[in-house]
Amino acid sequence: MWSGDDIYFMRLALEEAERADRKDEVPIGAVVVSEGALLGRGHNCPISSHDPTAHAEVQALRAAGAWARNYRLTDATLYVTLEPCLMCFGALVHARVGRVVFGAPDPKVGVSRWAANLEGLALNHRVDFQGGLLEAECREQLQAFFRRRRG
C-alpha cells in the first residue's frame, strides 16, 4: 500500500518531530511534497512561538507556500506524524492539498473520521486522508515524550 516515497517522506516528518522534541514541544512533524519534490517542512512550536496555530502542519504549509510563492498547493501531499486536528484540516482545505498521509491516529481531536461529514458542508476542496504509515514509530515518539514529561 505504501510506496518507497511515502516511507521516505514520513521519515522526514519524523525528523521534524524530533526537532520539536528537542525544543520541549510535543513531537509532531510534517512535510509537504509535490511531484516528488519537498516544498516545506515544519514541526510543532506553539509553546516557544506563543502561537496556538503553530502546529506542524501549518508550519509546513507556510514554508511550502513561501517556496511555491502561492498559497494554493494543489494536489500536494502532506505527511504528518499525528492525525491532523480540525484547525489543520481547514488550512489543508484552503491550501487545496490533495492528500494527507498520517502516522498515528489521534482519537481525541483527529479529523479524518469526520472529514466526510465536514465535506458535506459544501467545502470547495476535498482532502484524501490515509493513516497508519509508520504508525508504531510515530506513536512511540509521542508516548516517549509524555513519559519523560510525567516521569
mmCIF file of C-alpha atoms in Angstrom, residues 17-151:
data_model
loop_
_atom_site.group_PDB
_atom_site.id
_atom_site.type_symbol
_atom_site.label_atom_id
_atom_site.label_comp_id
_atom_site.label_asym_id
_atom_site.label_seq_id
_atom_site.Cartn_x
_atom_site.Cartn_y
_atom_site.Cartn_z
ATOM 1 C CA ALA A 17 9.060 15.757 15.129
ATOM 2 C CA GLU A 18 12.457 15.108 16.719
ATOM 3 C CA ARG A 19 13.290 18.803 16.246
ATOM 4 C CA ALA A 20 10.128 19.695 18.155
ATOM 5 C CA ASP A 21 11.042 17.218 20.887
ATOM 6 C CA ARG A 22 14.492 18.801 21.329
ATOM 7 C CA LYS A 23 12.706 22.141 21.890
ATOM 8 C CA ASP A 24 10.414 20.537 24.503
ATOM 9 C CA GLU A 25 7.437 20.869 22.170
ATOM 10 C CA VAL A 26 5.015 17.999 21.541
ATOM 11 C CA PRO A 27 6.901 15.986 18.880
ATOM 12 C CA ILE A 28 4.815 16.278 15.756
ATOM 13 C CA GLY A 29 6.430 16.836 12.374
ATOM 14 C CA ALA A 30 5.167 17.420 8.851
ATOM 15 C CA VAL A 31 6.446 17.835 5.309
ATOM 16 C CA VAL A 32 4.699 18.985 2.128
ATOM 17 C CA VAL A 33 5.615 17.279 -1.144
ATOM 18 C CA SER A 34 4.554 17.847 -4.729
ATOM 19 C CA GLU A 35 5.584 15.698 -7.683
ATOM 20 C CA GLY A 36 8.321 14.104 -5.580
ATOM 21 C CA ALA A 37 9.825 17.439 -4.521
ATOM 22 C CA LEU A 38 9.969 18.576 -0.909
ATOM 23 C CA LEU A 39 8.293 22.005 -0.705
ATOM 24 C CA GLY A 40 8.174 22.628 3.023
ATOM 25 C CA ARG A 41 8.950 21.214 6.451
ATOM 26 C CA GLY A 42 7.556 22.040 9.860
ATOM 27 C CA HIS A 43 7.306 20.912 13.434
ATOM 28 C CA ASN A 44 5.151 21.807 16.394
ATOM 29 C CA CYS A 45 6.177 25.049 18.073
ATOM 30 C CA PRO A 46 3.107 26.674 19.685
ATOM 31 C CA ILE A 47 4.774 26.880 23.106
ATOM 32 C CA SER A 48 8.020 28.555 22.034
ATOM 33 C CA SER A 49 6.327 30.817 19.479
ATOM 34 C CA HIS A 50 3.400 31.717 21.757
ATOM 35 C CA ASP A 51 1.181 30.889 18.791
ATOM 36 C CA PRO A 52 -1.692 28.402 19.119
ATOM 37 C CA THR A 53 -1.736 27.962 15.334
ATOM 38 C CA ALA A 54 1.919 26.867 15.126
ATOM 39 C CA HIS A 55 1.095 23.212 14.555
ATOM 40 C CA ALA A 56 3.480 21.152 12.424
ATOM 41 C CA GLU A 57 1.029 21.064 9.508
ATOM 42 C CA VAL A 58 0.582 24.840 9.479
ATOM 43 C CA GLN A 59 4.337 25.413 9.711
ATOM 44 C CA ALA A 60 4.945 23.052 6.777
ATOM 45 C CA LEU A 61 2.161 24.679 4.725
ATOM 46 C CA ARG A 62 3.615 28.149 5.406
ATOM 47 C CA ALA A 63 7.069 27.022 4.294
ATOM 48 C CA ALA A 64 5.684 25.306 1.172
ATOM 49 C CA GLY A 65 3.567 28.305 0.240
ATOM 50 C CA ALA A 66 6.560 30.623 0.603
ATOM 51 C CA TRP A 67 8.696 28.317 -1.543
ATOM 52 C CA ALA A 68 5.983 27.921 -4.202
ATOM 53 C CA ARG A 69 5.085 31.627 -3.947
ATOM 54 C CA ASN A 70 1.452 30.529 -3.836
ATOM 55 C CA TYR A 71 -0.961 29.740 -1.013
ATOM 56 C CA ARG A 72 -2.540 27.037 -3.142
ATOM 57 C CA LEU A 73 -0.620 23.798 -3.068
ATOM 58 C CA THR A 74 -2.931 21.968 -5.435
ATOM 59 C CA ASP A 75 -2.510 18.209 -5.380
ATOM 60 C CA ALA A 76 0.407 18.307 -2.917
ATOM 61 C CA THR A 77 0.752 15.622 -0.254
ATOM 62 C CA LEU A 78 1.262 16.423 3.407
ATOM 63 C CA TYR A 79 2.980 13.788 5.544
ATOM 64 C CA VAL A 80 2.445 14.239 9.278
ATOM 65 C CA THR A 81 3.291 12.066 12.252
ATOM 66 C CA LEU A 82 -0.064 12.579 14.022
ATOM 67 C CA GLU A 83 -3.528 12.799 12.503
ATOM 68 C CA PRO A 84 -4.463 16.461 11.875
ATOM 69 C CA CYS A 85 -6.908 18.404 14.018
ATOM 70 C CA LEU A 86 -9.871 20.443 12.789
ATOM 71 C CA MET A 87 -7.842 23.677 12.570
ATOM 72 C CA CYS A 88 -5.235 21.996 10.400
ATOM 73 C CA PHE A 89 -7.972 20.411 8.284
ATOM 74 C CA GLY A 90 -9.230 23.916 7.484
ATOM 75 C CA ALA A 91 -5.743 25.002 6.454
ATOM 76 C CA LEU A 92 -5.380 21.912 4.256
ATOM 77 C CA VAL A 93 -8.678 22.648 2.512
ATOM 78 C CA HIS A 94 -7.730 26.293 1.898
ATOM 79 C CA ALA A 95 -4.314 25.234 0.567
ATOM 80 C CA ARG A 96 -6.010 22.671 -1.727
ATOM 81 C CA VAL A 97 -3.736 19.861 -0.519
ATOM 82 C CA GLY A 98 -4.842 16.697 -2.275
ATOM 83 C CA ARG A 99 -3.624 14.012 0.090
ATOM 84 C CA VAL A 100 -2.701 13.719 3.747
ATOM 85 C CA VAL A 101 -0.706 10.749 4.985
ATOM 86 C CA PHE A 102 -0.500 10.499 8.758
ATOM 87 C CA GLY A 103 1.272 8.131 11.080
ATOM 88 C CA ALA A 104 -0.560 7.762 14.378
ATOM 89 C CA PRO A 105 -4.302 8.360 14.706
ATOM 90 C CA ASP A 106 -5.442 10.965 17.236
ATOM 91 C CA PRO A 107 -8.523 9.606 18.995
ATOM 92 C CA LYS A 108 -9.175 12.912 20.787
ATOM 93 C CA VAL A 109 -9.083 15.542 18.057
ATOM 94 C CA GLY A 110 -8.139 13.713 14.843
ATOM 95 C CA VAL A 111 -10.301 14.871 11.964
ATOM 96 C CA SER A 112 -10.051 12.100 9.363
ATOM 97 C CA ARG A 113 -13.059 10.194 10.704
ATOM 98 C CA TRP A 114 -15.125 13.388 10.445
ATOM 99 C CA ALA A 115 -13.828 14.536 7.054
ATOM 100 C CA ALA A 116 -16.737 13.078 5.072
ATOM 101 C CA ASN A 117 -19.240 14.944 7.266
ATOM 102 C CA LEU A 118 -17.247 18.170 7.035
ATOM 103 C CA GLU A 119 -17.089 17.884 3.266
ATOM 104 C CA GLY A 120 -20.885 17.722 3.311
ATOM 105 C CA LEU A 121 -20.691 21.403 4.288
ATOM 106 C CA ALA A 122 -20.092 22.282 0.621
ATOM 107 C CA LEU A 123 -16.373 22.930 1.069
ATOM 108 C CA ASN A 124 -14.545 23.950 -2.081
ATOM 109 C CA HIS A 125 -11.995 21.131 -1.862
ATOM 110 C CA ARG A 126 -11.762 17.507 -0.801
ATOM 111 C CA VAL A 127 -8.735 16.114 1.054
ATOM 112 C CA ASP A 128 -7.916 12.399 0.858
ATOM 113 C CA PHE A 129 -6.735 11.011 4.235
ATOM 114 C CA GLN A 130 -4.625 7.882 4.592
ATOM 115 C CA GLY A 131 -3.441 6.820 8.022
ATOM 116 C CA GLY A 132 -1.142 4.326 9.639
ATOM 117 C CA LEU A 133 2.167 4.886 7.834
ATOM 118 C CA LEU A 134 4.977 4.099 10.317
ATOM 119 C CA GLU A 135 2.262 4.285 12.966
ATOM 120 C CA ALA A 136 4.224 2.451 15.671
ATOM 121 C CA GLU A 137 7.242 4.766 15.313
ATOM 122 C CA CYS A 138 5.082 7.883 15.295
ATOM 123 C CA ARG A 139 3.101 6.740 18.337
ATOM 124 C CA GLU A 140 6.224 5.729 20.267
ATOM 125 C CA GLN A 141 7.827 9.124 19.669
ATOM 126 C CA LEU A 142 4.807 10.845 21.206
ATOM 127 C CA GLN A 143 4.457 8.371 24.071
ATOM 128 C CA ALA A 144 8.163 8.645 24.971
ATOM 129 C CA PHE A 145 7.829 12.437 25.132
ATOM 130 C CA PHE A 146 4.870 12.255 27.505
ATOM 131 C CA ARG A 147 6.527 9.547 29.638
ATOM 132 C CA ARG A 148 9.534 11.858 30.138
ATOM 133 C CA ARG A 149 7.280 14.811 30.966
ATOM 134 C CA ARG A 150 5.309 12.834 33.528
ATOM 135 C CA GLY A 151 8.344 10.989 34.908
#
